[in-house]
Short mmCIF file of C-alpha atoms in Angstrom, two decimals:
data_model
loop_
_atom_site.label_atom_id
_atom_site.label_comp_id
_atom_site.label_asym_id
_atom_site.label_seq_id
_atom_site.Cartn_x
_atom_site.Cartn_y
_atom_site.Cartn_z
CA VAL A 796 46.60 6.97 -106.63
CA TYR A 797 46.36 9.36 -104.00
CA SER A 798 46.93 12.39 -106.25
CA ALA A 799 43.25 12.97 -106.48
CA ALA A 800 43.03 13.19 -103.17
CA GLY A 801 45.76 15.90 -102.60
CA GLY A 802 43.63 18.77 -103.24
CA ASP A 803 46.56 21.01 -103.36
CA ASP A 804 47.02 20.76 -107.18
CA ASP A 805 49.27 23.53 -107.90
CA GLU A 806 51.62 22.41 -105.00
CA PHE A 807 51.34 19.03 -106.57
CA ARG A 808 52.37 20.15 -109.83
CA LYS A 809 55.07 22.41 -108.58
CA ALA A 810 56.59 19.07 -106.82
CA GLN A 811 56.23 17.09 -109.93
CA GLY A 812 58.25 19.86 -112.04
CA MET A 813 60.87 19.96 -109.43
CA VAL A 814 61.34 16.04 -109.71
CA ALA A 815 61.46 16.31 -113.41
CA GLU A 816 63.92 18.99 -113.13
CA PHE A 817 66.14 16.81 -110.71
CA ALA A 818 65.58 13.72 -112.97
CA GLN A 819 67.14 15.61 -115.80
CA GLU A 820 70.20 16.80 -113.93
CA GLU A 821 71.03 13.97 -111.91
CA GLY A 822 70.23 11.07 -114.98
CA ARG A 823 67.62 9.35 -112.75
CA PRO A 824 64.61 10.38 -110.55
CA PRO A 825 64.98 10.95 -106.82
CA ARG A 826 65.00 7.47 -105.04
CA ILE A 827 63.44 6.97 -101.50
CA LEU A 828 63.45 4.28 -99.47
CA VAL A 829 60.24 4.08 -97.22
CA ALA A 830 61.42 2.23 -94.01
CA LYS A 831 59.77 0.54 -91.02
CA MET A 832 61.80 -0.16 -88.20
CA GLY A 833 61.53 -2.04 -84.83
CA GLN A 834 58.28 -3.38 -83.28
CA ASP A 835 56.24 -1.04 -85.30
CA GLY A 836 53.81 -2.59 -87.76
CA HIS A 837 51.49 0.13 -88.75
CA ASP A 838 52.39 0.41 -92.24
CA ARG A 839 49.36 2.54 -93.79
CA GLY A 840 50.94 5.63 -93.49
CA ALA A 841 54.10 4.16 -95.33
CA ARG A 842 52.16 2.97 -98.08
CA VAL A 843 50.40 6.33 -98.43
CA ILE A 844 53.33 8.14 -98.64
CA SER A 845 54.79 5.62 -101.23
CA THR A 846 52.28 5.95 -103.52
CA ALA A 847 52.06 9.72 -103.37
CA PHE A 848 55.76 9.85 -103.93
CA ALA A 849 55.64 7.52 -106.81
CA ASP A 850 52.80 9.86 -108.35
CA LEU A 851 54.97 12.72 -107.91
CA GLY A 852 57.55 10.70 -110.18
CA PHE A 853 60.02 9.31 -107.34
CA ASP A 854 61.44 5.78 -107.50
CA VAL A 855 60.00 4.43 -104.20
CA ASP A 856 61.62 1.31 -102.60
CA ILE A 857 59.24 -0.18 -100.15
CA GLY A 858 60.98 -1.89 -97.22
CA PRO A 859 59.87 -4.80 -95.24
CA LEU A 860 58.30 -4.39 -91.83
CA PHE A 861 60.31 -4.88 -88.48
CA GLN A 862 63.76 -4.08 -89.95
CA THR A 863 66.54 -3.37 -87.92
CA PRO A 864 68.67 0.10 -88.47
CA HIS A 865 71.44 -2.08 -90.06
CA GLU A 866 68.95 -4.11 -92.35
CA VAL A 867 67.54 -0.66 -93.51
CA ALA A 868 70.89 0.95 -94.02
CA GLN A 869 71.96 -1.95 -96.12
CA PHE A 870 68.94 -1.77 -98.15
CA ALA A 871 69.33 1.87 -98.64
CA VAL A 872 73.03 1.40 -99.80
CA GLU A 873 72.18 -1.44 -101.94
CA SER A 874 69.40 0.40 -103.91
CA ASP A 875 71.59 3.55 -103.80
CA VAL A 876 68.63 5.80 -102.64
CA HIS A 877 69.08 9.30 -102.21
CA ILE A 878 66.78 9.53 -99.20
CA VAL A 879 65.59 7.15 -96.46
CA GLY A 880 62.36 8.18 -95.20
CA VAL A 881 61.53 6.56 -91.61
CA SER A 882 57.87 6.12 -90.84
CA SER A 883 57.74 6.03 -87.00
CA LEU A 884 54.36 5.50 -85.28
CA ALA A 885 55.45 3.49 -82.42
CA ALA A 886 57.86 5.83 -80.47
CA GLY A 887 61.18 4.13 -81.39
CA HIS A 888 62.31 7.09 -83.25
CA LYS A 889 64.75 8.34 -80.57
CA THR A 890 66.85 5.15 -80.77
CA LEU A 891 66.25 3.74 -84.15
CA VAL A 892 66.84 6.70 -86.18
CA PRO A 893 70.20 7.84 -84.48
CA GLN A 894 71.19 3.99 -85.06
CA LEU A 895 70.14 4.12 -88.62
CA ILE A 896 71.97 7.46 -89.27
CA GLU A 897 75.18 5.51 -87.45
CA GLU A 898 74.68 2.51 -89.71
CA LEU A 899 74.69 4.58 -92.86
CA ARG A 900 78.10 6.24 -91.69
CA ARG A 901 79.57 2.73 -91.34
CA PHE A 902 78.71 2.05 -95.02
CA ARG A 903 80.49 5.31 -95.76
CA ARG A 904 76.93 6.65 -97.06
CA ASP A 905 76.13 9.26 -94.66
CA ASP A 906 75.39 11.50 -97.56
CA ILE A 907 71.92 9.70 -97.78
CA LEU A 908 69.33 11.97 -96.24
CA VAL A 909 67.44 10.84 -93.59
CA VAL A 910 63.90 12.33 -93.18
CA VAL A 911 61.13 10.96 -90.33
CA GLY A 912 57.79 11.32 -90.62
CA GLY A 913 54.66 10.13 -88.38
CA VAL A 914 53.88 10.55 -84.83
CA ILE A 915 56.86 12.30 -83.50
CA PRO A 916 56.26 14.41 -80.26
CA PRO A 917 57.57 18.04 -80.81
CA GLN A 918 59.77 18.03 -77.92
CA ASP A 919 61.93 15.31 -80.03
CA TYR A 920 62.18 17.32 -83.07
CA GLU A 921 65.61 18.98 -81.55
CA PHE A 922 67.20 15.79 -80.61
CA LEU A 923 66.55 14.26 -83.96
CA TYR A 924 67.93 17.34 -85.84
CA GLN A 925 71.07 17.03 -83.52
CA SER A 926 71.33 13.31 -84.64
CA GLY A 927 71.44 14.44 -88.26
CA VAL A 928 67.93 14.07 -89.39
CA ALA A 929 67.36 16.43 -92.35
CA ALA A 930 63.57 17.02 -91.96
CA ILE A 931 60.71 15.80 -89.83
CA PHE A 932 57.27 15.73 -91.07
CA GLY A 933 54.67 15.44 -88.59
CA THR A 934 51.02 14.33 -88.94
CA GLY A 935 49.07 16.89 -91.31
CA THR A 936 52.09 17.72 -93.40
CA PRO A 937 50.82 17.97 -96.97
CA ILE A 938 52.87 15.48 -98.94
CA PRO A 939 53.67 17.74 -102.05
CA ALA A 940 55.08 20.34 -99.44
CA ALA A 941 57.15 17.54 -97.91
CA ALA A 942 58.55 16.47 -101.33
CA GLN A 943 59.45 20.00 -102.21
CA GLN A 944 61.50 20.35 -98.92
CA ILE A 945 63.09 17.22 -99.71
CA LEU A 946 64.17 18.01 -103.35
CA HIS A 947 65.64 21.45 -102.16
CA ALA A 948 67.55 19.70 -99.50
CA LEU A 949 68.74 17.07 -102.02
CA SER A 950 69.59 19.42 -104.91
CA ARG A 951 72.02 21.16 -102.62
CA SER A 952 73.82 17.87 -101.96
CA LEU A 953 74.32 16.67 -105.22
CA VAL A 954 77.44 16.63 -107.22
CA GLY A 955 77.64 19.76 -109.33
CA GLY A 956 75.11 21.49 -107.61
CA PRO A 957 75.62 24.99 -106.22
CA SER A 958 77.37 24.85 -103.01
CA VAL B 774 57.45 27.14 -82.70
CA ILE B 775 56.76 24.12 -80.79
CA ASP B 776 53.22 24.46 -79.12
CA ALA B 777 52.30 24.49 -75.56
CA ASN B 778 50.99 20.91 -75.61
CA PRO B 779 53.63 18.72 -76.59
CA THR B 780 51.88 15.77 -77.82
CA ALA B 781 52.14 14.09 -81.32
CA LEU B 782 48.55 12.88 -80.66
CA HIS B 783 47.19 15.77 -82.91
CA VAL B 784 47.60 17.39 -85.90
CA CYS B 785 51.19 18.68 -85.73
CA PRO B 786 52.25 19.98 -88.81
CA ALA B 787 56.00 20.27 -89.97
CA LEU B 788 58.08 23.28 -88.64
CA PRO B 789 56.85 26.00 -91.24
CA SER B 790 60.57 26.46 -92.09
CA GLN B 791 63.30 24.29 -91.13
CA PRO B 792 66.37 26.21 -89.56
CA ALA B 793 68.67 27.20 -92.25
CA SER B 794 71.46 25.77 -90.30
CA VAL B 795 70.21 22.17 -90.40
CA TRP B 796 70.02 22.22 -94.22
CA ASP B 797 73.54 23.67 -94.42
CA ILE B 798 75.09 20.90 -92.46
CA ARG B 799 73.56 18.36 -94.65
CA ALA B 800 74.28 20.07 -97.89
CA LYS B 801 77.84 20.14 -97.02
CA LYS B 802 77.90 16.24 -97.20
CA ARG B 803 77.90 16.30 -101.02
CA ARG B 804 78.24 12.97 -102.51
CA GLU B 805 81.88 12.02 -103.38
CA THR B 806 82.36 11.70 -107.11
CA ARG B 807 84.05 8.42 -107.51
CA SER B 808 86.97 8.01 -110.11
CA ARG B 809 87.25 5.24 -112.84
CA ALA B 810 89.74 3.49 -110.52
CA GLN B 811 87.53 3.80 -107.33
CA PHE B 812 84.74 2.57 -108.93
CA ILE B 813 86.78 -0.69 -110.43
CA ASP B 814 88.68 -1.28 -107.08
CA GLY B 815 85.41 -1.24 -105.10
CA ILE B 816 83.76 -3.59 -107.49
CA LEU B 817 86.45 -6.15 -107.52
CA SER B 818 87.02 -5.87 -103.66
CA GLY B 819 83.32 -6.65 -103.39
CA ASP B 820 82.55 -3.38 -101.93
CA ARG B 821 78.58 -3.25 -101.48
CA ALA B 822 78.10 0.76 -101.62
CA ILE B 823 80.27 0.97 -104.59
CA LEU B 824 78.80 -1.82 -106.40
CA ALA B 825 75.49 -0.16 -105.95
CA GLN B 826 76.68 3.14 -107.12
CA ALA B 827 78.21 1.70 -110.11
CA ILE B 828 74.97 0.31 -111.04
CA THR B 829 73.17 3.65 -110.72
CA LEU B 830 76.02 4.85 -113.06
CA ILE B 831 75.29 2.41 -115.74
CA GLU B 832 71.54 3.15 -115.28
CA SER B 833 71.97 7.01 -115.48
CA SER B 834 70.30 8.73 -118.48
CA ARG B 835 73.06 11.29 -118.09
CA ALA B 836 75.35 11.60 -121.16
CA ALA B 837 78.31 12.47 -118.89
CA ASP B 838 77.91 9.27 -117.02
CA ARG B 839 77.91 7.21 -120.07
CA GLU B 840 81.42 6.82 -120.92
CA LEU B 841 82.69 6.35 -117.45
CA ALA B 842 80.21 3.53 -117.11
CA GLU B 843 81.28 1.85 -120.31
CA GLN B 844 84.71 1.92 -119.14
CA ILE B 845 83.91 0.12 -116.02
CA VAL B 846 81.73 -2.38 -117.77
CA GLU B 847 84.59 -3.06 -120.21
CA VAL B 848 87.13 -4.13 -117.13
CA CYS B 849 84.35 -6.16 -115.50
CA LEU B 850 83.66 -7.90 -118.74
CA SER B 851 87.08 -9.48 -118.31
CA SER B 852 87.29 -10.01 -114.78
CA SER B 853 84.00 -11.78 -114.00
CA GLY B 854 84.54 -15.24 -113.07
CA PRO B 855 82.43 -18.54 -113.52
CA SER B 856 78.88 -17.79 -112.86
CA LEU B 857 75.26 -19.06 -113.24
CA ARG B 858 72.72 -16.67 -114.52
CA VAL B 859 69.21 -17.52 -113.85
CA GLY B 860 65.99 -15.53 -115.28
CA ILE B 861 62.93 -15.78 -113.20
CA THR B 862 59.65 -14.26 -114.82
CA GLY B 863 55.59 -15.38 -114.39
CA VAL B 864 52.64 -13.58 -114.15
CA PRO B 865 51.95 -10.81 -111.56
CA GLY B 866 51.37 -12.28 -108.21
CA ALA B 867 52.62 -15.69 -109.14
CA GLY B 868 55.26 -15.29 -106.33
CA LYS B 869 58.40 -14.73 -108.01
CA SER B 870 60.04 -12.61 -105.33
CA SER B 871 58.96 -15.09 -102.69
CA LEU B 872 60.35 -17.78 -104.67
CA ILE B 873 63.69 -16.19 -104.97
CA GLU B 874 63.79 -15.44 -101.22
CA THR B 875 63.48 -19.06 -100.44
CA LEU B 876 65.65 -20.05 -103.17
CA GLY B 877 68.25 -17.70 -101.97
CA ARG B 878 68.03 -18.92 -98.53
CA HIS B 879 68.58 -22.49 -99.77
CA LEU B 880 71.63 -21.14 -101.74
CA ILE B 881 73.27 -19.31 -98.54
CA ASP B 882 72.04 -21.86 -95.74
CA GLU B 883 72.55 -25.33 -97.53
CA LEU B 884 74.97 -24.81 -100.30
CA ASP B 885 77.10 -21.99 -98.64
CA GLN B 886 77.13 -19.84 -101.87
CA ASN B 887 76.38 -16.40 -102.20
CA LEU B 888 73.79 -14.51 -105.09
CA ALA B 889 72.73 -11.18 -106.53
CA VAL B 890 69.39 -10.66 -107.14
CA LEU B 891 68.33 -7.94 -109.79
CA ALA B 892 64.83 -7.39 -109.70
CA ILE B 893 62.79 -5.37 -112.18
CA ASP B 894 59.70 -3.34 -111.40
CA PRO B 895 57.46 -1.50 -113.70
CA SER B 896 57.70 2.29 -113.98
CA SER B 897 54.87 4.53 -114.27
CA ARG B 898 54.39 6.07 -117.86
CA LEU B 899 52.44 8.88 -116.35
CA SER B 900 54.48 10.26 -113.64
CA GLY B 901 57.91 8.43 -114.47
CA GLY B 902 57.95 6.95 -110.84
CA SER B 903 57.84 3.70 -109.52
CA ILE B 904 57.15 1.29 -106.64
CA LEU B 905 59.74 -0.95 -106.03
CA GLY B 906 58.20 -3.58 -104.02
CA ASP B 907 59.98 -6.77 -104.71
CA LYS B 908 62.60 -6.60 -102.18
CA THR B 909 59.79 -6.13 -99.57
CA ARG B 910 59.24 -9.92 -100.14
CA MET B 911 62.75 -10.87 -99.64
CA GLY B 912 63.14 -9.98 -96.00
CA SER B 913 65.56 -12.21 -94.67
CA LEU B 914 67.47 -12.23 -98.03
CA ALA B 915 67.90 -8.60 -97.90
CA SER B 916 69.66 -8.71 -94.49
CA SER B 917 71.75 -11.41 -95.39
CA GLY B 918 75.50 -10.63 -95.82
CA LYS B 919 75.97 -13.06 -98.58
CA ALA B 920 73.09 -11.66 -100.85
CA PHE B 921 73.20 -8.30 -102.67
CA ILE B 922 69.40 -7.36 -103.97
CA ARG B 923 69.02 -4.26 -106.36
CA PRO B 924 65.63 -3.57 -107.65
CA SER B 925 65.44 -1.38 -110.64
CA PRO B 926 62.73 0.36 -112.39
CA SER B 927 61.89 -0.53 -115.96
CA ARG B 928 62.10 2.84 -117.05
CA GLY B 929 60.65 3.99 -120.46
CA SER B 930 59.50 1.77 -123.24
CA PHE B 931 62.83 1.42 -125.30
CA GLY B 932 63.70 -1.77 -122.94
CA GLY B 933 66.50 0.47 -121.64
CA VAL B 934 66.57 -1.69 -118.49
CA ALA B 935 67.01 -4.67 -120.47
CA GLN B 936 70.30 -3.39 -121.89
CA HIS B 937 71.30 -2.11 -118.26
CA THR B 938 70.44 -5.27 -116.63
CA ARG B 939 73.09 -7.05 -118.65
CA GLU B 940 75.59 -4.53 -117.48
CA ALA B 941 74.46 -4.82 -114.07
CA ILE B 942 74.92 -8.59 -114.19
CA LEU B 943 78.53 -8.23 -115.39
CA LEU B 944 79.12 -5.92 -112.22
CA CYS B 945 77.76 -8.28 -109.95
CA GLU B 946 79.89 -11.07 -111.09
CA ALA B 947 82.97 -8.87 -111.24
CA ALA B 948 82.24 -8.25 -107.39
CA GLY B 949 82.32 -11.92 -106.86
CA TYR B 950 78.50 -13.17 -106.85
CA ARG B 951 78.62 -16.53 -108.49
CA ASN B 952 74.87 -16.76 -108.82
CA ILE B 953 72.89 -14.06 -110.47
CA LEU B 954 69.04 -14.18 -110.33
CA VAL B 955 67.06 -11.79 -112.80
CA GLU B 956 63.48 -11.17 -111.74
CA THR B 957 61.53 -9.53 -114.49
CA VAL B 958 58.20 -7.38 -114.50
CA GLY B 959 55.12 -9.47 -114.75
CA VAL B 960 53.97 -10.24 -118.01
CA GLY B 961 55.06 -8.42 -121.31
CA GLN B 962 57.53 -8.72 -123.89
CA SER B 963 60.70 -8.39 -121.40
CA GLU B 964 60.27 -12.00 -120.55
CA THR B 965 61.99 -12.90 -124.04
CA ALA B 966 64.45 -9.90 -123.43
CA VAL B 967 65.66 -11.56 -120.05
CA HIS B 968 65.85 -14.99 -121.83
CA ASP B 969 68.81 -13.32 -124.00
CA MET B 970 70.88 -12.67 -120.84
CA VAL B 971 70.50 -15.69 -118.75
CA ASP B 972 71.89 -19.29 -118.75
CA PHE B 973 68.60 -20.95 -117.51
CA PHE B 974 65.14 -19.62 -117.83
CA GLY B 975 62.42 -20.32 -115.20
CA LEU B 976 58.64 -19.54 -115.62
CA VAL B 977 56.59 -19.21 -112.66
CA LEU B 978 52.85 -19.83 -113.03
CA LEU B 979 50.04 -20.81 -110.57
CA ALA B 980 47.84 -23.83 -110.60
CA GLY B 981 44.49 -23.38 -112.50
CA ALA B 982 45.91 -21.07 -115.15
CA GLY B 983 45.54 -23.72 -117.73
CA ASP B 984 44.07 -21.50 -120.19
CA GLU B 985 46.98 -19.20 -120.13
CA LEU B 986 49.30 -22.26 -120.45
CA GLN B 987 47.57 -23.11 -123.46
CA GLY B 988 47.32 -19.51 -124.95
CA ILE B 989 49.28 -16.45 -124.55
CA LYS B 990 52.02 -17.99 -122.29
CA ARG B 991 53.09 -20.38 -125.02
CA GLY B 992 55.52 -17.66 -126.53
CA VAL B 993 57.35 -17.59 -123.24
CA MET B 994 56.49 -21.28 -122.28
CA GLU B 995 58.53 -22.34 -125.26
CA LEU B 996 61.73 -20.81 -123.89
CA ALA B 997 61.57 -21.94 -120.49
CA ASP B 998 64.10 -24.55 -119.23
CA VAL B 999 61.73 -25.08 -116.21
CA VAL B 1000 57.87 -24.30 -115.53
CA VAL B 1001 57.50 -23.79 -111.91
CA ILE B 1002 53.77 -24.20 -110.42
CA ASN B 1003 54.05 -22.02 -107.14
CA LYS B 1004 51.98 -22.16 -104.11
CA ALA B 1005 51.91 -25.91 -103.99
CA ASP B 1006 50.91 -26.01 -100.37
CA GLY B 1007 48.01 -26.40 -98.11
CA ALA B 1008 44.76 -26.49 -100.05
CA GLY B 1009 46.56 -25.79 -103.22
CA LEU B 1010 48.57 -28.68 -103.22
CA PRO B 1011 46.31 -31.01 -105.32
CA ALA B 1012 45.70 -28.33 -107.85
CA ALA B 1013 49.45 -27.48 -108.28
CA GLU B 1014 50.01 -31.31 -109.15
CA THR B 1015 47.32 -31.37 -111.67
CA THR B 1016 49.02 -28.27 -113.30
CA VAL B 1017 52.34 -29.86 -113.23
CA ALA B 1018 50.90 -32.74 -115.07
CA GLU B 1019 49.33 -30.74 -117.74
CA ALA B 1020 52.47 -28.65 -118.02
CA ASN B 1021 54.57 -31.44 -118.58
CA HIS B 1022 52.19 -32.76 -121.21
CA ALA B 1023 52.34 -29.39 -122.81
CA LEU B 1024 56.16 -29.26 -122.68
CA HIS B 1025 56.23 -32.29 -124.64
CA PHE B 1026 54.98 -30.57 -127.86
CA PHE B 1027 57.75 -28.22 -128.04
CA PRO B 1028 60.79 -29.08 -130.27
CA GLY B 1029 63.76 -30.40 -128.35
CA SER B 1030 65.99 -27.26 -127.09
CA PRO B 1031 69.43 -26.90 -128.75
CA SER B 1032 71.10 -27.05 -125.15
CA GLY B 1033 70.09 -30.99 -125.04
CA TRP B 1034 67.91 -30.23 -122.04
CA ALA B 1035 64.31 -31.23 -121.81
CA PRO B 1036 62.21 -28.57 -120.12
CA ARG B 1037 60.08 -30.01 -117.19
CA ALA B 1038 57.46 -28.63 -114.84
CA MET B 1039 57.81 -28.97 -111.12
CA ALA B 1040 55.45 -27.92 -108.00
CA CYS B 1041 57.04 -25.68 -105.65
CA SER B 1042 55.96 -23.67 -102.41
CA ALA B 1043 58.03 -20.64 -101.69
CA HIS B 1044 56.00 -20.76 -98.13
CA THR B 1045 57.03 -24.46 -96.97
CA GLY B 1046 60.18 -24.87 -99.04
CA ARG B 1047 58.76 -27.67 -101.14
CA GLY B 1048 60.57 -28.49 -104.21
CA ILE B 1049 63.09 -25.40 -103.79
CA PRO B 1050 66.15 -27.94 -103.52
CA GLU B 1051 64.86 -29.76 -106.49
CA LEU B 1052 64.53 -26.61 -108.59
CA TRP B 1053 68.29 -25.38 -107.89
CA ASN B 1054 69.25 -29.05 -108.88
CA CYS B 1055 67.36 -28.52 -111.81
CA ALA B 1056 69.57 -25.45 -112.70
CA LEU B 1057 72.56 -27.05 -111.78
CA GLU B 1058 71.86 -30.26 -113.89
CA HIS B 1059 70.93 -27.81 -116.99
CA ALA B 1060 74.29 -26.13 -116.47
CA ALA B 1061 76.01 -29.51 -116.26
CA ILE B 1062 74.57 -30.94 -119.52
CA SER B 1063 75.10 -27.56 -121.27
CA ARG B 1064 78.48 -27.07 -120.49
CA ALA B 1065 79.38 -30.66 -121.40
CA ASN B 1066 77.92 -30.28 -124.79
CA GLY B 1067 79.21 -26.72 -125.39
CA TRP B 1068 75.97 -24.94 -125.60
CA PHE B 1069 76.62 -23.09 -122.45
CA ASP B 1070 79.52 -21.12 -123.94
CA ARG B 1071 77.72 -20.82 -127.42
CA ASN B 1072 74.66 -19.53 -126.07
CA ARG B 1073 76.79 -16.69 -124.03
CA CYS B 1074 78.67 -15.83 -127.17
CA GLU B 1075 75.29 -15.64 -129.28
CA GLN B 1076 73.79 -13.44 -126.55
CA ARG B 1077 76.87 -11.06 -126.81
CA ARG B 1078 75.90 -10.84 -130.49
CA ARG B 1079 72.44 -10.15 -129.79
CA TRP B 1080 73.47 -7.65 -127.31
CA LEU B 1081 75.66 -5.96 -129.86
CA ARG B 1082 72.58 -5.80 -132.02
CA ALA B 1083 70.28 -4.35 -129.72
CA SER B 1084 72.75 -1.73 -128.65
CA VAL B 1085 73.13 -0.55 -132.29
CA GLU B 1086 69.29 -0.56 -132.27
CA GLN B 1087 68.95 1.56 -129.48
CA GLY B 1088 72.22 3.77 -130.52
CA LEU B 1089 70.28 4.41 -134.07
CA GLY B 1090 66.94 5.57 -132.37
CA GLN B 1091 69.03 7.77 -130.26
CA LEU B 1092 70.87 9.32 -133.25
CA PHE B 1093 67.72 9.70 -135.04
CA LEU B 1094 65.92 11.63 -132.50
CA ALA B 1095 69.07 13.71 -131.93
CA HIS B 1096 69.55 14.47 -135.55
CA PRO B 1097 68.85 18.36 -136.07
CA LEU B 1098 66.70 17.99 -139.10
CA VAL B 1099 64.74 15.38 -137.73
CA HIS B 1100 64.42 17.27 -134.45
CA ALA B 1101 63.13 20.37 -136.37
CA ARG B 1102 60.51 18.86 -138.35
CA LYS B 1103 59.29 15.92 -136.17
CA GLU B 1104 56.54 18.15 -134.50
CA ALA B 1105 55.28 19.27 -137.81
CA PHE B 1106 54.84 15.65 -139.19
CA GLU B 1107 53.23 14.59 -135.78
CA ALA B 1108 50.66 17.45 -136.19
CA ASP B 1109 50.05 16.43 -139.70
CA VAL B 1110 49.40 12.74 -138.42
CA VAL B 1111 47.47 13.92 -135.66
CA ALA B 1112 45.26 16.10 -138.00
CA GLY B 1113 44.64 13.21 -140.38
CA ARG B 1114 46.25 15.02 -143.13
CA THR B 1115 49.02 12.08 -143.65
CA THR B 1116 49.54 8.70 -142.59
CA PRO B 1117 51.66 7.39 -139.55
CA PHE B 1118 53.33 5.36 -142.27
CA ARG B 1119 53.98 8.05 -144.78
CA ALA B 1120 55.10 10.62 -142.24
CA ALA B 1121 57.58 7.91 -140.80
CA ARG B 1122 59.04 7.23 -144.18
CA ALA B 1123 59.53 11.07 -144.82
CA LEU B 1124 61.44 11.32 -141.52
CA LEU B 1125 63.56 8.61 -142.33
CA GLU B 1126 64.52 9.91 -145.55
CA ILE B 1127 65.42 13.26 -144.23
CA TYR B 1128 67.67 11.15 -141.70
CA THR B 1129 69.36 9.26 -144.30
CA GLY B 1130 69.38 11.74 -147.07
CA SER B 1131 71.12 14.14 -145.03
CA GLY B 1132 73.46 11.47 -143.84
CA ARG B 1133 74.50 10.79 -147.43
CA ASN B 1134 75.07 14.39 -148.07
CA ARG B 1135 77.60 14.72 -145.19
#
């Protein structure tokens, strides 16, 4: 839906190619859960991201609003996603995101990558990276670029991938 | 890299390149490859994470995953306990997911039972991707420890998920789930496919869809054990009750089911919970009747026969496409058909002759 508005066609197609390649090797397309946690009802961004990633060829699980980190982790585990993308627009990231990573660890699925997008003050980036976040996408990140970065990280963590 | 004015309230792009060390740390956490025994032990002990990964394995299109998947399914086939498999279908927006949410809460809160939900959403033919939104409407079920919900993309046009859904049902049963709810994609041929996998089949409709009742839904309707008119709440209640009466009337015209069950229509509201206990009682009553007269087991046997046939058909399709001579000449035939030099029918026959002809020579 949003692919027409993407503008950067080459980057978009490159990302699509990477998705197809990934699907070939992994036996299924990359699967991402787009999650909203805590008292944060701003889900427009999450929907834009979801449709754009589906256009790129991802399988996209959309989580309910107002979830706890435990609920998001259980969702991610049951759907066996590769990535959880946390959309944060209400400043809950510094508590909720580390809790999510801890919950994933409790399910013994801390191999699931956690990325964060939305309104994240730059001075919090280092804290989130230290907590185990794989990537942070602030406002203005072109979606194909974000997808490419995620796929790069992912293809290195796969079974049989180059170490 | 971080700019002087540390606020997120202006355009704040991602760091141009992430520190390499960050990627390396994550990259080291390679996913564990599980052995056959780990998968089986995990499933049988009800480990959510391993059950989920096993379903991924059976859905995988990678040839290497196939054999392990089949071994696991084989073990699960013999260790699945008694279960009730319920299929839910209906037009898009009829409220299938919400109905399952409310029904699931009833099962957990009132009857103290567990359930697994397998929800199928359509894949895009264009991008191959999908939006899996069913579970979004099952918020309270999703966070329950007694429910396992797995959304799956329908993927491709070969009905592949239909086959894998069957396998997923078996895995969930082996993991100890006693009630399996399968939610289909909106309308399409998949409805009848899911009918081949379940014991009890519910069709969810909305009030005021009378034309559909009489027309296109007839094919599905004659398979339905129950027709649920959802959204029977608030201002919609009178219309829902009228539609129930109409549907009950229509159901009378179908020949009796071999299960000995007389299909019926009922009004429900996923929103208020109206009719939900009755709906589940309906499923239980159906199971009791058909177990007593032997149809329940006969149906499951018959379903296995159809599963075998479907698997053979699918396998044949794959063998055909993988055949070297077919593969080599397929494009030429396609080009001829596109250019109008031959008819699709004739080209198909020629390709099939190549396939069977060389098969005999071997």
